[in-house]
């Protein structure tokens, strides 16, 4: 097989890149390790920045998103069981956020690739990358007991944090930055009417978040110890703990019911630099992970893909590699901005096991300050809504 661009990973980053390249007449093949059903079953992100929404519309994927997504002027933070502020992105930046699930976006992207007869090989096993620093890189993989080879011009690693692509970059070249957090998020999906708003809660019992997917689908999270198992959280206990972390009026407004999914995810910050090695480029979670507190992961995957597609299009259309050569530096500026904000919000809103009462009081004071200061709020709103693409 031969293609211009071999893309490893059929998550949002890989599919979006393949879709944008197709619109410009550039051929790609996507290799995905799992079955399509598995990829579509994963429940992850839910909140899109204005930049991601604009990108999805620009590439013809806005229809269902605009029909089913729920616009928000920002998100609320509550603390001390009574205080409440709106991170008012509409007022301070003129931009809205959109609640629209990653599962739906992935469905939309698969439909677009199918409609264009795009090649997405699923259940591609033992994907391996070769000759990345030559002019003739290639990728091998196993499918149905055969070993296949794809020759290409470039290889793009969109294979998430646990993928193979990043590991092909020698340790002498790649610098990694790591931070883990001493807790996880227990996430729950339930067929109940969600709160009208996205609400982050800081409480003495730990962090909680109320979000949504649709009129009848709610998404909630609570901070929990890393060694907990979902079995330790039967529905009754979950609802009780969730409500205890929110002010009474918000807790009372929460509709409870049977949950349809429960999972625990660890929180981690990770950045790998540079995002290029020879003819390999990394995009999305393959290069960086942020804790979900700022809702930035998927949005970063899309900004990476935007910058990278621009570089590849310029390369093929104008024989100009300026954007490709600056890709890593440009993408990393946005990555570090989001990594810092996600770390900041994680620290501000969670309870850390070795905290003492002083730590919690300074956190509450910082929230009081954001509530009082237009400048502090403007700074937070600008970052939460996402910095504009360069
Ligand atoms: P993905 O989605 O992990 O996709 C990578 C794909 O690569 C495949 N793969 C391989 N394929 C071939 N060969 C191999 N060796 C392979 N190894 C892996 C995988 O099967 C997979 O299909 O990465 P991508 O495309 O970069 O997308 C990133 C986003 O998924 C991620 O950043 C977000 O989900 C993060 N995130 C959130 N982001 C937001 O912007 N807003 C949010 O509200 C938000 N909430 C969240 C989140 C992530 C969460 N979890 C579970 C970590 C909430 C949670 C709870
Ligand atoms: C979600 O709806 O899944 C969600 C919302 C906001 C976040 C993280 C996740 O910060």
Tab-separated table of C-alpha atoms and ligand atoms in Angstrom:
chain	number	residue	atom	x	y	z
A	1	UNK	CA	0.000	0.000	0.000
A	2	UNK	CA	1.079	3.562	-0.610
A	3	UNK	CA	-0.348	6.818	0.758
A	4	UNK	CA	0.838	10.362	1.300
A	5	UNK	CA	0.097	10.439	5.031
A	6	UNK	CA	-0.031	7.397	7.334
A	7	UNK	CA	-2.002	8.284	10.452
A	8	UNK	CA	-1.661	6.095	13.544
A	9	UNK	CA	-4.797	6.208	15.732
A	10	UNK	CA	-8.471	6.614	14.839
A	11	UNK	CA	-9.493	8.856	17.726
A	12	UNK	CA	-10.639	12.447	17.211
A	13	UNK	CA	-7.148	13.737	16.278
A	14	UNK	CA	-6.431	11.079	13.642
A	15	UNK	CA	-9.888	11.129	12.065
A	16	UNK	CA	-10.036	14.923	11.980
A	17	UNK	CA	-6.630	15.155	10.322
A	18	UNK	CA	-7.608	12.556	7.739
A	19	UNK	CA	-10.860	14.435	7.050
A	20	UNK	CA	-9.193	17.846	6.592
A	21	UNK	CA	-6.476	16.408	4.339
A	22	UNK	CA	-9.148	14.738	2.210
A	23	UNK	CA	-10.891	18.106	1.710
A	24	UNK	CA	-7.612	19.346	0.221
A	25	UNK	CA	-7.102	16.305	-1.996
A	26	UNK	CA	-4.338	14.781	0.151
A	27	UNK	CA	-4.529	11.017	0.618
A	28	UNK	CA	-4.171	9.365	4.008
A	29	UNK	CA	-4.711	5.988	5.651
A	30	UNK	CA	-5.710	5.713	9.318
A	31	UNK	CA	-4.600	2.676	11.348
A	32	UNK	CA	-6.647	2.073	14.497
A	33	UNK	CA	-5.783	-0.619	17.004
A	34	UNK	CA	-9.313	-1.200	18.305
A	35	UNK	CA	-12.634	-1.990	16.639
A	36	UNK	CA	-14.820	0.911	15.614
A	37	UNK	CA	-17.441	-0.151	18.156
A	38	UNK	CA	-14.843	0.062	20.921
A	39	UNK	CA	-13.698	3.540	19.836
A	40	UNK	CA	-17.301	4.759	19.741
A	41	UNK	CA	-18.103	3.306	23.161
A	42	UNK	CA	-15.512	5.456	24.935
A	43	UNK	CA	-17.075	8.289	26.901
A	44	UNK	CA	-14.746	11.216	27.306
A	45	UNK	CA	-14.801	14.928	26.594
A	46	UNK	CA	-17.926	17.019	26.617
A	47	UNK	CA	-17.072	20.699	26.311
A	48	UNK	CA	-15.769	22.419	23.185
A	49	UNK	CA	-13.962	25.727	23.014
A	50	UNK	CA	-15.132	28.334	20.507
A	51	UNK	CA	-12.056	27.560	18.342
A	52	UNK	CA	-12.919	23.856	18.102
A	53	UNK	CA	-16.531	24.705	17.245
A	54	UNK	CA	-15.349	27.055	14.470
A	55	UNK	CA	-12.965	24.404	13.119
A	56	UNK	CA	-15.692	21.736	13.048
A	57	UNK	CA	-18.013	24.126	11.178
A	58	UNK	CA	-15.248	25.131	8.730
A	59	UNK	CA	-14.630	21.524	7.745
A	60	UNK	CA	-18.334	20.789	7.183
A	61	UNK	CA	-19.011	19.016	10.479
A	62	UNK	CA	-21.175	21.660	12.112
A	63	UNK	CA	-24.676	20.498	11.249
A	64	UNK	CA	-25.416	17.908	13.929
A	65	UNK	CA	-23.221	19.744	16.436
A	66	UNK	CA	-25.239	22.933	16.012
A	67	UNK	CA	-28.529	21.036	16.237
A	68	UNK	CA	-27.686	18.907	19.262
A	69	UNK	CA	-24.939	20.798	21.091
A	70	UNK	CA	-25.830	23.051	23.983
A	71	UNK	CA	-24.188	26.540	23.993
A	72	UNK	CA	-23.031	27.976	27.319
A	73	UNK	CA	-21.905	31.479	28.211
A	74	UNK	CA	-19.263	29.887	30.432
A	75	UNK	CA	-19.173	27.564	33.437
A	76	UNK	CA	-19.931	28.049	37.129
A	77	UNK	CA	-17.648	27.433	40.083
A	78	UNK	CA	-19.184	26.915	43.541
A	79	UNK	CA	-17.340	26.706	46.888
A	80	UNK	CA	-17.915	26.863	50.637
A	81	UNK	CA	-21.303	25.279	50.005
A	82	UNK	CA	-22.828	28.631	49.071
A	83	UNK	CA	-20.531	30.869	46.981
A	84	UNK	CA	-20.981	30.822	43.191
A	85	UNK	CA	-19.358	32.565	40.222
A	86	UNK	CA	-19.780	32.277	36.475
A	87	UNK	CA	-16.564	32.105	34.428
A	88	UNK	CA	-18.341	34.428	32.038
A	89	UNK	CA	-16.633	33.719	28.732
A	90	UNK	CA	-19.401	35.455	26.765
A	91	UNK	CA	-18.996	38.711	28.707
A	92	UNK	CA	-15.194	38.768	28.854
A	93	UNK	CA	-14.297	37.258	25.483
A	94	UNK	CA	-17.478	37.441	23.402
A	95	UNK	CA	-17.206	33.655	22.942
A	96	UNK	CA	-19.325	30.722	24.081
A	97	UNK	CA	-18.514	27.117	24.963
A	98	UNK	CA	-20.508	24.233	23.495
A	99	UNK	CA	-21.497	21.041	25.316
A	100	UNK	CA	-21.216	18.346	22.625
A	101	UNK	CA	-19.803	14.930	23.416
A	102	UNK	CA	-16.608	13.424	22.023
A	103	UNK	CA	-18.588	10.273	21.220
A	104	UNK	CA	-20.870	12.260	18.897
A	105	UNK	CA	-17.894	14.046	17.288
A	106	UNK	CA	-16.184	10.710	16.673
A	107	UNK	CA	-19.390	9.371	15.077
A	108	UNK	CA	-19.585	12.458	12.854
A	109	UNK	CA	-15.947	12.029	11.823
A	110	UNK	CA	-16.371	8.325	11.004
A	111	UNK	CA	-19.468	9.160	8.910
A	112	UNK	CA	-17.509	11.803	6.990
A	113	UNK	CA	-14.618	9.400	6.309
A	114	UNK	CA	-17.074	6.693	5.189
A	115	UNK	CA	-18.920	9.100	2.887
A	116	UNK	CA	-15.599	9.949	1.196
A	117	UNK	CA	-14.509	6.271	0.977
A	118	UNK	CA	-11.662	7.123	3.337
A	119	UNK	CA	-9.531	4.203	4.530
A	120	UNK	CA	-9.667	3.604	8.262
A	121	UNK	CA	-8.210	0.174	9.046
A	122	UNK	CA	-9.561	-0.974	12.393
A	123	UNK	CA	-8.129	-3.746	14.562
A	124	UNK	CA	-4.680	-3.035	13.110
A	125	UNK	CA	-2.309	-4.955	15.405
A	126	UNK	CA	1.418	-4.522	16.071
A	127	UNK	CA	1.659	-1.191	14.276
A	128	UNK	CA	5.351	-0.331	13.825
A	129	UNK	CA	7.004	2.778	12.382
A	130	UNK	CA	10.158	2.534	10.252
A	131	UNK	CA	12.848	4.728	8.661
A	132	UNK	CA	11.400	7.929	10.091
A	133	UNK	CA	14.545	9.948	9.463
A	134	UNK	CA	14.772	8.974	5.792
A	135	UNK	CA	12.799	10.248	2.786
A	136	UNK	CA	10.969	6.926	2.572
A	137	UNK	CA	9.307	6.164	5.911
A	138	UNK	CA	6.896	3.237	6.154
A	139	UNK	CA	4.531	1.616	8.602
A	140	UNK	CA	3.827	-2.085	9.124
A	141	UNK	CA	0.890	-3.741	10.889
A	142	UNK	CA	-0.902	-7.056	11.217
A	143	UNK	CA	-4.480	-7.536	10.076
A	144	UNK	CA	-6.316	-10.853	9.677
A	145	UNK	CA	-3.028	-12.744	10.245
A	146	UNK	CA	-1.299	-10.937	7.342
A	147	UNK	CA	1.464	-8.394	7.754
A	148	UNK	CA	0.909	-5.295	5.637
A	149	UNK	CA	3.197	-2.391	4.748
A	150	UNK	CA	2.256	1.196	3.955
A	151	UNK	CA	4.838	3.412	2.236
A	152	UNK	CA	4.244	7.115	2.789
A	153	UNK	CA	5.688	10.636	2.836
A	154	UNK	CA	4.912	11.345	6.498
A	155	UNK	CA	3.743	9.409	9.560
A	156	UNK	CA	1.459	11.154	12.042
A	157	UNK	CA	1.198	9.759	15.580
A	158	UNK	CA	-2.364	10.377	16.793
A	159	UNK	CA	-2.370	7.224	18.906
A	160	UNK	CA	-3.020	8.702	22.319
A	161	UNK	CA	-0.941	8.578	25.478
A	162	UNK	CA	-0.341	4.805	25.383
A	163	UNK	CA	0.408	4.613	21.643
A	164	UNK	CA	3.596	3.498	19.891
A	165	UNK	CA	4.476	6.651	17.936
A	166	UNK	CA	5.981	8.751	20.712
A	167	UNK	CA	8.128	5.808	21.786
A	168	UNK	CA	9.824	5.812	18.353
A	169	UNK	CA	11.516	9.098	19.226
A	170	UNK	CA	14.910	8.400	20.824
A	171	UNK	CA	15.293	9.369	24.479
A	172	UNK	CA	18.200	11.617	23.526
A	173	UNK	CA	15.798	13.719	21.406
A	174	UNK	CA	12.576	13.665	23.427
A	175	UNK	CA	12.175	15.643	26.617
A	176	UNK	CA	9.153	14.763	28.722
A	177	UNK	CA	7.489	16.637	31.578
A	178	UNK	CA	5.304	14.688	33.972
A	179	UNK	CA	3.030	15.389	36.889
A	180	UNK	CA	0.624	12.958	38.473
A	181	UNK	CA	-2.091	13.836	40.966
A	182	UNK	CA	-2.972	11.844	44.076
A	183	UNK	CA	-6.618	11.239	43.096
A	184	UNK	CA	-8.814	10.269	40.150
A	185	UNK	CA	-12.201	11.202	38.741
A	186	UNK	CA	-15.126	8.836	39.062
A	187	UNK	CA	-17.287	9.658	36.024
A	188	UNK	CA	-20.946	8.701	35.751
A	189	UNK	CA	-23.425	8.896	32.883
A	190	UNK	CA	-27.126	8.783	33.692
A	191	UNK	CA	-30.322	9.130	31.702
A	192	UNK	CA	-31.554	11.985	33.813
A	193	UNK	CA	-32.286	15.621	33.093
A	194	UNK	CA	-29.011	17.533	33.556
A	195	UNK	CA	-28.596	20.838	35.349
A	196	UNK	CA	-28.914	23.721	32.874
A	197	UNK	CA	-25.291	24.747	33.542
A	198	UNK	CA	-21.816	23.227	33.771
A	199	UNK	CA	-20.857	23.534	37.438
A	200	UNK	CA	-17.447	22.842	39.047
A	201	UNK	CA	-17.526	22.418	42.846
A	202	UNK	CA	-14.743	22.875	45.361
A	203	UNK	CA	-15.753	21.415	48.703
A	204	UNK	CA	-14.146	20.138	51.871
A	205	UNK	CA	-15.235	16.654	50.753
A	206	UNK	CA	-13.392	17.000	47.425
A	207	UNK	CA	-14.038	18.161	43.878
A	208	UNK	CA	-17.219	17.496	41.888
A	209	UNK	CA	-18.485	18.480	38.437
A	210	UNK	CA	-21.933	18.561	36.867
A	211	UNK	CA	-22.021	18.397	33.072
A	212	UNK	CA	-24.292	17.114	30.337
A	213	UNK	CA	-24.530	15.441	26.966
A	214	UNK	CA	-28.139	16.114	25.946
A	215	UNK	CA	-31.596	16.943	27.298
A	216	UNK	CA	-31.871	13.520	28.929
A	217	UNK	CA	-28.224	12.605	29.465
A	218	UNK	CA	-26.226	13.901	32.411
A	219	UNK	CA	-22.515	13.555	33.027
A	220	UNK	CA	-21.182	13.893	36.573
A	221	UNK	CA	-17.748	13.480	38.126
A	222	UNK	CA	-16.437	13.311	41.677
A	223	UNK	CA	-12.850	13.263	42.875
A	224	UNK	CA	-12.041	9.873	44.431
A	225	UNK	CA	-8.968	8.031	45.743
A	226	UNK	CA	-6.839	6.440	43.028
A	227	UNK	CA	-7.121	2.955	44.484
A	228	UNK	CA	-10.926	2.953	44.424
A	229	UNK	CA	-12.847	0.631	42.154
A	230	UNK	CA	-16.220	1.470	40.575
A	231	UNK	CA	-17.658	-1.457	42.564
A	232	UNK	CA	-17.115	0.638	45.684
A	233	UNK	CA	-19.503	3.262	44.320
A	234	UNK	CA	-23.033	1.859	44.028
A	235	UNK	CA	-25.482	4.407	42.593
A	236	UNK	CA	-26.987	5.445	45.943
A	237	UNK	CA	-23.615	6.220	47.441
A	238	UNK	CA	-22.539	8.111	44.330
A	239	UNK	CA	-25.616	10.390	44.285
A	240	UNK	CA	-25.351	11.004	48.012
A	241	UNK	CA	-21.668	11.988	47.778
A	242	UNK	CA	-22.194	14.085	44.643
A	243	UNK	CA	-24.988	16.098	46.243
A	244	UNK	CA	-23.006	16.582	49.456
A	245	UNK	CA	-20.308	18.410	47.463
A	246	UNK	CA	-22.686	21.010	45.972
A	247	UNK	CA	-24.634	23.845	47.637
A	248	UNK	CA	-28.106	22.711	48.786
A	249	UNK	CA	-30.123	24.460	46.061
A	250	UNK	CA	-27.996	22.926	43.284
A	251	UNK	CA	-28.042	19.474	44.922
A	252	UNK	CA	-31.840	19.685	45.214
A	253	UNK	CA	-32.117	20.468	41.495
A	254	UNK	CA	-30.195	17.316	40.497
A	255	UNK	CA	-32.391	14.555	39.091
A	256	UNK	CA	-31.075	11.175	40.181
A	257	UNK	CA	-31.695	7.788	38.591
A	258	UNK	CA	-29.945	4.609	37.498
A	259	UNK	CA	-26.502	5.197	36.011
A	260	UNK	CA	-25.617	3.744	32.606
A	261	UNK	CA	-21.824	4.030	32.813
A	262	UNK	CA	-19.249	4.437	35.564
A	263	UNK	CA	-15.492	4.650	35.270
A	264	UNK	CA	-12.492	5.954	37.171
A	265	UNK	CA	-9.738	7.894	35.376
A	266	UNK	CA	-6.436	9.010	36.905
A	267	UNK	CA	-5.397	12.650	36.493
A	268	UNK	CA	-2.081	13.440	34.864
A	269	UNK	CA	-0.168	16.299	33.253
A	270	UNK	CA	2.347	15.261	30.596
A	271	UNK	CA	4.083	17.126	27.776
A	272	UNK	CA	6.584	15.682	25.272
A	273	UNK	CA	8.876	17.979	23.290
A	274	UNK	CA	9.470	18.282	20.382
A	275	UNK	CA	6.348	17.063	18.573
A	276	UNK	CA	8.396	16.094	15.507
A	277	UNK	CA	11.126	13.592	14.744
A	278	UNK	CA	12.214	13.425	11.112
A	279	UNK	CA	9.098	12.528	9.137
A	280	UNK	CA	7.064	11.680	12.238
A	281	UNK	CA	4.762	14.299	13.760
A	282	UNK	CA	2.786	13.823	16.995
A	283	UNK	CA	-0.668	15.308	17.617
A	284	UNK	CA	-3.178	15.171	20.483
A	285	UNK	CA	-2.844	12.902	23.514
A	286	UNK	CA	0.136	11.143	21.869
A	287	UNK	CA	2.162	14.247	22.738
A	288	UNK	CA	0.437	15.631	25.815
A	289	UNK	CA	-2.112	14.892	28.521
A	290	UNK	CA	-3.852	17.422	30.729
A	291	UNK	CA	-6.088	16.712	33.721
A	292	UNK	CA	-9.709	17.148	32.570
A	293	UNK	CA	-10.420	20.012	35.001
A	294	UNK	CA	-10.109	22.677	32.281
A	295	UNK	CA	-11.820	20.612	29.533
A	296	UNK	CA	-8.776	21.136	27.334
A	297	UNK	CA	-7.605	17.710	26.045
A	298	UNK	CA	-9.814	17.310	22.994
A	299	UNK	CA	-9.548	21.005	22.196
A	300	UNK	CA	-5.749	20.726	22.147
A	301	UNK	CA	-5.958	17.683	19.892
A	302	UNK	CA	-7.965	19.815	17.450
A	303	UNK	CA	-5.595	22.805	17.579
A	304	UNK	CA	-2.634	20.461	16.931
A	305	UNK	CA	-4.481	19.025	13.942
A	306	UNK	CA	-5.291	22.503	12.687
A	307	UNK	CA	-1.605	23.546	12.753
A	308	UNK	CA	-0.384	20.267	11.309
A	309	UNK	CA	-2.927	20.145	8.484
A	310	UNK	CA	-1.956	23.710	7.581
A	311	UNK	CA	1.694	22.634	7.347
A	312	UNK	CA	0.953	19.554	5.247
A	313	UNK	CA	-1.372	21.462	2.909
A	314	UNK	CA	1.281	24.171	2.403
A	315	UNK	CA	3.878	21.456	1.747
A	316	UNK	CA	1.852	19.723	-0.948
A	317	UNK	CA	0.240	22.794	-2.558
A	318	UNK	CA	3.081	25.302	-2.453
A	319	UNK	CA	6.204	23.206	-1.792
A	320	UNK	CA	6.778	25.398	1.248
A	321	UNK	CA	7.726	23.772	4.575
A	322	UNK	CA	7.649	26.877	6.765
A	323	UNK	CA	4.525	25.761	8.673
A	324	UNK	CA	5.664	22.151	8.948
A	325	UNK	CA	9.012	23.244	10.344
A	326	UNK	CA	7.380	25.557	12.902
A	327	UNK	CA	4.613	23.046	13.808
A	328	UNK	CA	6.146	21.777	17.035
A	329	UNK	CA	6.971	25.232	18.430
A	330	UNK	CA	3.585	26.687	17.466
A	331	UNK	CA	1.571	23.761	18.814
A	332	UNK	CA	3.587	23.628	22.049
A	333	UNK	CA	2.843	27.261	22.886
A	334	UNK	CA	-0.852	26.418	23.040
A	335	UNK	CA	-0.171	23.091	24.765
A	336	UNK	CA	1.757	24.744	27.593
A	337	UNK	CA	-0.954	27.390	28.037
A	338	UNK	CA	-3.566	24.666	28.446
A	339	UNK	CA	-1.271	22.499	30.591
A	340	UNK	CA	-0.773	25.401	32.959
A	341	UNK	CA	-4.480	26.294	33.138
A	342	UNK	CA	-5.500	22.662	33.710
A	343	UNK	CA	-2.905	22.299	36.465
A	344	UNK	CA	-4.019	25.607	38.024
A	345	UNK	CA	-7.710	24.647	38.031
A	346	UNK	CA	-6.909	21.180	39.350
A	347	UNK	CA	-4.968	22.691	42.253
A	348	UNK	CA	-7.649	25.318	42.875
A	349	UNK	CA	-10.640	22.978	42.913
A	350	UNK	CA	-9.472	19.642	44.384
A	351	UNK	CA	-8.717	18.463	47.871
A	352	UNK	CA	-5.149	17.114	48.117
A	353	UNK	CA	-4.591	14.312	50.663
A	354	UNK	CA	-1.745	16.062	52.490
A	355	UNK	CA	-3.492	19.450	52.614
A	356	UNK	CA	-4.002	21.196	55.903
A	357	UNK	CA	-6.775	23.718	56.646
A	358	UNK	CA	-4.480	26.566	55.552
A	359	UNK	CA	-4.346	25.158	52.026
A	360	UNK	CA	-8.123	24.980	51.762
A	361	UNK	CA	-8.544	28.520	53.136
A	362	UNK	CA	-6.093	29.956	50.584
A	363	UNK	CA	-8.009	28.151	47.856
A	364	UNK	CA	-11.260	29.674	49.064
A	365	UNK	CA	-9.572	33.064	49.262
A	366	UNK	CA	-8.417	32.762	45.673
A	367	UNK	CA	-11.968	31.970	44.575
A	368	UNK	CA	-13.233	34.959	46.592
A	369	UNK	CA	-10.639	37.082	44.795
A	370	UNK	CA	-11.741	35.910	41.348
A	371	UNK	CA	-15.322	36.716	42.368
A	372	UNK	CA	-14.325	40.267	43.427
A	373	UNK	CA	-11.835	41.157	40.722
A	374	UNK	CA	-12.897	41.852	37.147
A	375	UNK	CA	-9.246	41.506	36.107
A	376	UNK	CA	-8.870	38.070	37.664
A	377	UNK	CA	-12.135	36.922	36.105
A	378	UNK	CA	-11.176	38.269	32.684
A	379	UNK	CA	-7.877	36.354	32.847
A	380	UNK	CA	-9.602	33.121	33.815
A	381	UNK	CA	-12.349	33.527	31.191
A	382	UNK	CA	-9.824	34.193	28.415
A	383	UNK	CA	-7.961	30.973	29.193
A	384	UNK	CA	-11.008	28.815	29.879
A	385	UNK	CA	-12.582	29.686	26.521
A	386	UNK	CA	-9.252	28.878	24.832
A	387	UNK	CA	-6.616	31.158	23.350
A	388	UNK	CA	-7.089	31.937	19.645
A	389	UNK	CA	-5.154	29.891	17.083
A	390	UNK	CA	-1.959	31.624	15.894
B	1	LIG	P1	-7.401	9.272	21.752
B	1	LIG	O1	-8.820	9.700	21.832
B	1	LIG	O2	-6.802	8.584	22.900
B	1	LIG	O3	-7.261	8.390	20.443
B	1	LIG	C1	-6.086	7.666	20.163
B	1	LIG	C2	-6.459	6.480	19.311
B	1	LIG	O4	-5.271	5.740	18.984
B	1	LIG	C3	-5.531	4.358	19.132
B	1	LIG	N1	-4.253	3.670	19.365
B	1	LIG	C4	-3.599	2.992	18.406
B	1	LIG	N2	-3.873	2.775	17.125
B	1	LIG	C5	-2.991	2.028	16.405
B	1	LIG	N3	-1.862	1.473	16.950
B	1	LIG	C6	-1.550	1.678	18.240
B	1	LIG	N4	-0.449	1.145	18.759
B	1	LIG	C7	-2.432	2.466	19.023
B	1	LIG	N5	-2.440	2.852	20.328
B	1	LIG	C8	-3.544	3.575	20.496
B	1	LIG	C9	-6.484	4.283	20.297
B	1	LIG	O5	-7.235	3.076	20.286
B	1	LIG	C10	-7.348	5.507	20.053
B	1	LIG	O6	-8.493	5.216	19.271
B	1	LIG	O7	-6.433	10.530	21.446
B	1	LIG	P2	-6.734	11.841	20.569
B	1	LIG	O8	-7.320	11.510	19.247
B	1	LIG	O9	-5.472	12.622	20.653
B	1	LIG	O10	-7.882	12.635	21.365
B	1	LIG	C11	-7.643	13.171	22.634
B	1	LIG	C12	-8.928	13.157	23.480
B	1	LIG	O11	-9.503	11.875	23.443
B	1	LIG	C13	-8.665	13.564	24.949
B	1	LIG	O12	-7.728	14.615	25.012
B	1	LIG	C14	-9.941	14.031	25.669
B	1	LIG	O13	-10.870	12.994	25.770
B	1	LIG	C15	-9.615	14.561	27.068
B	1	LIG	N6	-10.821	14.941	27.836
B	1	LIG	C16	-11.469	16.142	27.618
B	1	LIG	N7	-11.044	16.983	26.653
B	1	LIG	C17	-11.721	18.135	26.382
B	1	LIG	O14	-11.285	18.906	25.509
B	1	LIG	N8	-12.878	18.486	27.055
B	1	LIG	C18	-13.380	17.692	28.031
B	1	LIG	O15	-14.446	18.016	28.558
B	1	LIG	C19	-12.661	16.488	28.366
B	1	LIG	N9	-13.117	15.668	29.319
B	1	LIG	C20	-11.312	14.089	28.837
B	1	LIG	C21	-12.481	14.485	29.570
B	1	LIG	C22	-10.712	12.863	29.114
B	1	LIG	C23	-11.232	12.056	30.115
B	1	LIG	N10	-10.589	10.813	30.334
B	1	LIG	C24	-11.244	9.599	30.414
B	1	LIG	C25	-9.139	10.757	30.250
B	1	LIG	C26	-12.999	13.693	30.569
B	1	LIG	C27	-12.361	12.490	30.864
B	1	LIG	C28	-12.938	11.697	31.994
B	2	LIG	C1	-17.550	16.572	30.504
B	2	LIG	O1	-18.692	16.967	30.229
B	2	LIG	O2	-17.217	15.390	30.345
B	2	LIG	C2	-16.568	17.524	31.077
B	2	LIG	C3	-16.913	18.863	31.251
B	2	LIG	C4	-15.981	19.755	31.773
B	2	LIG	C5	-14.714	19.295	32.099
B	2	LIG	C6	-14.374	17.967	31.932
B	2	LIG	C7	-15.309	17.069	31.420
B	2	LIG	O3	-13.805	20.158	32.634
